[in-house]
């Protein structure tokens, strides 16, 4: 994986996760538990426009835990996409998506290959409603470069059958931008 193996992390379902107990403020909790398109949520609620930087995209196989979450066979041919979501040149979070090829329409594959837009937005712009399941969060631990960062993972499903396991790892810069944006918004409301 882009981030190293995240299987060993203590993923907690958002149904049972308590932001207060984790020391997470309201805005962070809103981002970590957003059920729709995360990029659209951030743009609409915080006024932060995100750009995509495509790092890599290749055909791979679904690993054991990925296959379980995606309800596909272990080793199923899948598109693996690794991107950074940026604002004004700073990386706010990294994302890796795994999409089984069996359910991936050719036109969506083409748009993904262009690497210009977030996956959720591509699906929504096709008129496909999204459902997000298995939404879980963790604060990454261990000897990895992203230790201490918050992450979330979930499975996106569209009525067309398209499925994607998405893991997002948030850099500290994300929370700084949210705080700054929230302050500006509060000033404008006064």
mmCIF file of C-alpha atoms in Angstrom:
data_model
loop_
_atom_site.group_PDB
_atom_site.id
_atom_site.type_symbol
_atom_site.label_atom_id
_atom_site.label_comp_id
_atom_site.label_asym_id
_atom_site.label_seq_id
_atom_site.Cartn_x
_atom_site.Cartn_y
_atom_site.Cartn_z
ATOM 1 C CA UNK A 1 0.000 0.000 0.000
ATOM 2 C CA UNK A 2 0.863 3.630 -0.466
ATOM 3 C CA UNK A 3 1.036 4.055 3.318
ATOM 4 C CA UNK A 4 2.476 0.656 4.172
ATOM 5 C CA UNK A 5 0.248 -2.001 5.655
ATOM 6 C CA UNK A 6 -2.679 -0.473 7.496
ATOM 7 C CA UNK A 7 -4.180 -3.853 8.379
ATOM 8 C CA UNK A 8 -2.463 -3.783 11.774
ATOM 9 C CA UNK A 9 -4.119 -0.512 12.788
ATOM 10 C CA UNK A 10 -6.955 -0.363 15.317
ATOM 11 C CA UNK A 11 -9.785 0.663 12.972
ATOM 12 C CA UNK A 12 -12.915 1.748 14.850
ATOM 13 C CA UNK A 13 -16.319 1.916 13.234
ATOM 14 C CA UNK A 14 -17.676 5.480 13.305
ATOM 15 C CA UNK A 15 -20.856 4.023 14.820
ATOM 16 C CA UNK A 16 -18.928 3.322 18.025
ATOM 17 C CA UNK A 17 -16.101 5.867 17.825
ATOM 18 C CA UNK A 18 -16.333 8.838 20.199
ATOM 19 C CA UNK A 19 -14.641 11.996 18.923
ATOM 20 C CA UNK A 20 -14.607 13.614 22.373
ATOM 21 C CA UNK A 21 -12.877 10.612 23.922
ATOM 22 C CA UNK A 22 -10.296 10.720 21.121
ATOM 23 C CA UNK A 23 -9.609 14.424 21.695
ATOM 24 C CA UNK A 24 -10.933 15.362 18.248
ATOM 25 C CA UNK A 25 -12.739 18.681 17.770
ATOM 26 C CA UNK A 26 -16.042 19.139 15.952
ATOM 27 C CA UNK A 27 -14.537 20.074 12.573
ATOM 28 C CA UNK A 28 -12.068 17.184 12.578
ATOM 29 C CA UNK A 29 -14.847 14.788 13.556
ATOM 30 C CA UNK A 30 -17.039 16.115 10.733
ATOM 31 C CA UNK A 31 -14.300 15.403 8.187
ATOM 32 C CA UNK A 32 -13.442 11.980 9.595
ATOM 33 C CA UNK A 33 -17.088 10.880 9.570
ATOM 34 C CA UNK A 34 -18.360 12.549 6.357
ATOM 35 C CA UNK A 35 -20.531 9.991 4.594
ATOM 36 C CA UNK A 36 -20.688 11.468 1.080
ATOM 37 C CA UNK A 37 -17.943 12.795 -1.162
ATOM 38 C CA UNK A 38 -15.229 14.030 1.198
ATOM 39 C CA UNK A 39 -13.822 16.535 -1.291
ATOM 40 C CA UNK A 40 -17.247 18.071 -1.902
ATOM 41 C CA UNK A 41 -17.884 18.201 1.842
ATOM 42 C CA UNK A 42 -14.604 20.044 2.466
ATOM 43 C CA UNK A 43 -15.242 22.453 -0.410
ATOM 44 C CA UNK A 44 -18.815 23.245 0.652
ATOM 45 C CA UNK A 45 -18.398 23.406 4.416
ATOM 46 C CA UNK A 46 -14.949 24.960 4.701
ATOM 47 C CA UNK A 47 -14.444 26.696 1.341
ATOM 48 C CA UNK A 48 -11.262 24.711 0.704
ATOM 49 C CA UNK A 49 -10.826 23.846 -2.985
ATOM 50 C CA UNK A 50 -8.842 20.657 -3.436
ATOM 51 C CA UNK A 51 -6.599 19.701 -6.335
ATOM 52 C CA UNK A 52 -5.547 16.137 -7.130
ATOM 53 C CA UNK A 53 -1.956 15.029 -7.616
ATOM 54 C CA UNK A 54 -1.846 11.546 -9.103
ATOM 55 C CA UNK A 55 1.158 9.581 -7.847
ATOM 56 C CA UNK A 56 0.476 6.180 -9.332
ATOM 57 C CA UNK A 57 -2.272 4.112 -10.849
ATOM 58 C CA UNK A 58 -1.863 0.502 -11.884
ATOM 59 C CA UNK A 59 -3.598 -2.844 -12.146
ATOM 60 C CA UNK A 60 -2.928 -4.887 -9.039
ATOM 61 C CA UNK A 61 -4.679 -7.617 -7.091
ATOM 62 C CA UNK A 62 -7.003 -7.200 -4.128
ATOM 63 C CA UNK A 63 -5.254 -8.193 -0.918
ATOM 64 C CA UNK A 64 -7.016 -10.367 1.677
ATOM 65 C CA UNK A 65 -8.561 -7.619 3.847
ATOM 66 C CA UNK A 66 -9.332 -5.467 0.796
ATOM 67 C CA UNK A 67 -11.194 -8.370 -0.832
ATOM 68 C CA UNK A 68 -13.243 -8.937 2.313
ATOM 69 C CA UNK A 69 -14.300 -5.278 2.464
ATOM 70 C CA UNK A 70 -14.979 -5.127 -1.299
ATOM 71 C CA UNK A 71 -16.874 -8.448 -1.378
ATOM 72 C CA UNK A 72 -14.675 -9.769 -4.160
ATOM 73 C CA UNK A 73 -12.233 -12.644 -4.511
ATOM 74 C CA UNK A 74 -8.807 -12.313 -2.945
ATOM 75 C CA UNK A 75 -6.442 -11.706 -5.832
ATOM 76 C CA UNK A 76 -9.174 -10.165 -8.007
ATOM 77 C CA UNK A 77 -7.669 -7.824 -10.628
ATOM 78 C CA UNK A 78 -8.133 -4.287 -9.328
ATOM 79 C CA UNK A 79 -7.167 -0.754 -10.174
ATOM 80 C CA UNK A 80 -5.037 0.766 -7.417
ATOM 81 C CA UNK A 81 -4.954 4.581 -7.435
ATOM 82 C CA UNK A 82 -2.707 6.677 -5.196
ATOM 83 C CA UNK A 83 -3.259 10.427 -4.983
ATOM 84 C CA UNK A 84 -2.622 13.440 -2.793
ATOM 85 C CA UNK A 85 -5.329 16.033 -2.260
ATOM 86 C CA UNK A 86 -3.837 19.505 -2.092
ATOM 87 C CA UNK A 87 -4.811 23.083 -1.357
ATOM 88 C CA UNK A 88 -2.631 25.929 -2.589
ATOM 89 C CA UNK A 89 0.340 23.628 -3.077
ATOM 90 C CA UNK A 90 0.171 21.907 0.330
ATOM 91 C CA UNK A 91 -0.796 18.266 0.745
ATOM 92 C CA UNK A 92 -3.781 17.983 3.083
ATOM 93 C CA UNK A 93 -4.309 14.258 2.768
ATOM 94 C CA UNK A 94 -3.267 11.222 0.766
ATOM 95 C CA UNK A 95 -5.714 8.657 -0.551
ATOM 96 C CA UNK A 96 -5.455 5.183 -1.980
ATOM 97 C CA UNK A 97 -8.369 3.559 -3.771
ATOM 98 C CA UNK A 98 -8.776 -0.067 -4.798
ATOM 99 C CA UNK A 99 -11.458 -0.718 -7.434
ATOM 100 C CA UNK A 100 -12.148 -4.274 -8.671
ATOM 101 C CA UNK A 101 -11.921 -4.213 -12.481
ATOM 102 C CA UNK A 102 -14.941 -6.490 -12.811
ATOM 103 C CA UNK A 103 -17.219 -3.622 -11.741
ATOM 104 C CA UNK A 104 -15.316 -0.694 -13.265
ATOM 105 C CA UNK A 105 -16.918 0.941 -16.348
ATOM 106 C CA UNK A 106 -14.476 1.766 -19.175
ATOM 107 C CA UNK A 107 -15.399 5.481 -19.229
ATOM 108 C CA UNK A 108 -14.746 5.787 -15.490
ATOM 109 C CA UNK A 109 -11.417 3.987 -15.936
ATOM 110 C CA UNK A 110 -10.490 6.563 -18.584
ATOM 111 C CA UNK A 111 -11.373 9.498 -16.293
ATOM 112 C CA UNK A 112 -9.411 7.927 -13.437
ATOM 113 C CA UNK A 113 -6.391 7.523 -15.711
ATOM 114 C CA UNK A 114 -6.441 11.262 -16.397
ATOM 115 C CA UNK A 115 -5.808 11.735 -12.665
ATOM 116 C CA UNK A 116 -7.404 15.157 -12.513
ATOM 117 C CA UNK A 117 -10.401 14.634 -10.234
ATOM 118 C CA UNK A 118 -11.245 12.896 -6.962
ATOM 119 C CA UNK A 119 -12.976 9.515 -7.237
ATOM 120 C CA UNK A 120 -16.117 10.542 -5.321
ATOM 121 C CA UNK A 121 -16.645 13.566 -7.557
ATOM 122 C CA UNK A 122 -16.215 11.437 -10.689
ATOM 123 C CA UNK A 123 -18.908 9.055 -9.486
ATOM 124 C CA UNK A 124 -21.292 11.812 -8.401
ATOM 125 C CA UNK A 125 -20.844 13.740 -11.656
ATOM 126 C CA UNK A 126 -22.020 10.638 -13.530
ATOM 127 C CA UNK A 127 -25.304 10.940 -11.664
ATOM 128 C CA UNK A 128 -24.444 7.950 -9.523
ATOM 129 C CA UNK A 129 -25.524 8.181 -5.946
ATOM 130 C CA UNK A 130 -22.931 6.966 -3.497
ATOM 131 C CA UNK A 131 -23.263 4.945 -0.399
ATOM 132 C CA UNK A 132 -20.358 4.664 1.975
ATOM 133 C CA UNK A 133 -20.131 1.601 4.171
ATOM 134 C CA UNK A 134 -17.677 0.210 6.683
ATOM 135 C CA UNK A 135 -16.542 3.757 7.558
ATOM 136 C CA UNK A 136 -13.832 3.415 10.185
ATOM 137 C CA UNK A 137 -11.217 5.732 11.667
ATOM 138 C CA UNK A 138 -7.879 5.318 13.409
ATOM 139 C CA UNK A 139 -4.948 7.333 14.613
ATOM 140 C CA UNK A 140 -2.018 5.590 12.972
ATOM 141 C CA UNK A 141 0.498 3.981 15.290
ATOM 142 C CA UNK A 142 3.761 2.153 14.789
ATOM 143 C CA UNK A 143 6.983 2.798 12.971
ATOM 144 C CA UNK A 144 5.586 4.389 9.813
ATOM 145 C CA UNK A 145 6.102 7.832 8.333
ATOM 146 C CA UNK A 146 2.455 8.759 8.973
ATOM 147 C CA UNK A 147 2.425 7.686 12.645
ATOM 148 C CA UNK A 148 0.171 9.961 14.684
ATOM 149 C CA UNK A 149 -1.906 10.997 11.661
ATOM 150 C CA UNK A 150 -5.631 10.381 11.569
ATOM 151 C CA UNK A 151 -6.947 8.096 8.841
ATOM 152 C CA UNK A 152 -10.241 6.727 7.671
ATOM 153 C CA UNK A 153 -11.253 3.918 5.373
ATOM 154 C CA UNK A 154 -14.541 3.045 3.772
ATOM 155 C CA UNK A 155 -16.122 1.336 0.818
ATOM 156 C CA UNK A 156 -17.896 3.447 -1.798
ATOM 157 C CA UNK A 157 -20.668 1.745 -3.732
ATOM 158 C CA UNK A 158 -22.735 3.053 -6.602
ATOM 159 C CA UNK A 159 -25.965 1.557 -7.947
ATOM 160 C CA UNK A 160 -24.096 0.647 -11.160
ATOM 161 C CA UNK A 161 -22.034 -1.867 -9.192
ATOM 162 C CA UNK A 162 -18.842 0.196 -9.015
ATOM 163 C CA UNK A 163 -17.061 -0.421 -5.702
ATOM 164 C CA UNK A 164 -13.988 1.183 -4.237
ATOM 165 C CA UNK A 165 -12.116 0.747 -0.988
ATOM 166 C CA UNK A 166 -10.748 4.158 -0.085
ATOM 167 C CA UNK A 167 -8.149 4.869 2.599
ATOM 168 C CA UNK A 168 -7.403 8.509 3.419
ATOM 169 C CA UNK A 169 -4.556 9.654 5.659
ATOM 170 C CA UNK A 170 -4.747 13.250 6.884
ATOM 171 C CA UNK A 171 -1.631 15.370 7.355
ATOM 172 C CA UNK A 172 -1.437 17.940 10.201
ATOM 173 C CA UNK A 173 -1.752 20.688 7.559
ATOM 174 C CA UNK A 174 -5.356 19.552 6.983
ATOM 175 C CA UNK A 175 -6.399 20.429 10.505
ATOM 176 C CA UNK A 176 -4.572 23.781 10.381
ATOM 177 C CA UNK A 177 -6.455 24.726 7.203
ATOM 178 C CA UNK A 178 -9.776 23.680 8.737
ATOM 179 C CA UNK A 179 -9.140 25.781 11.810
ATOM 180 C CA UNK A 180 -8.163 28.798 9.709
ATOM 181 C CA UNK A 181 -11.194 28.379 7.469
ATOM 182 C CA UNK A 182 -13.551 27.988 10.430
ATOM 183 C CA UNK A 183 -12.184 31.203 11.997
ATOM 184 C CA UNK A 184 -12.726 33.132 8.749
ATOM 185 C CA UNK A 185 -16.250 31.761 8.467
ATOM 186 C CA UNK A 186 -17.102 32.721 12.049
ATOM 187 C CA UNK A 187 -15.776 36.263 11.487
ATOM 188 C CA UNK A 188 -17.994 36.656 8.391
ATOM 189 C CA UNK A 189 -21.081 35.525 10.326
ATOM 190 C CA UNK A 190 -20.663 38.185 13.035
#
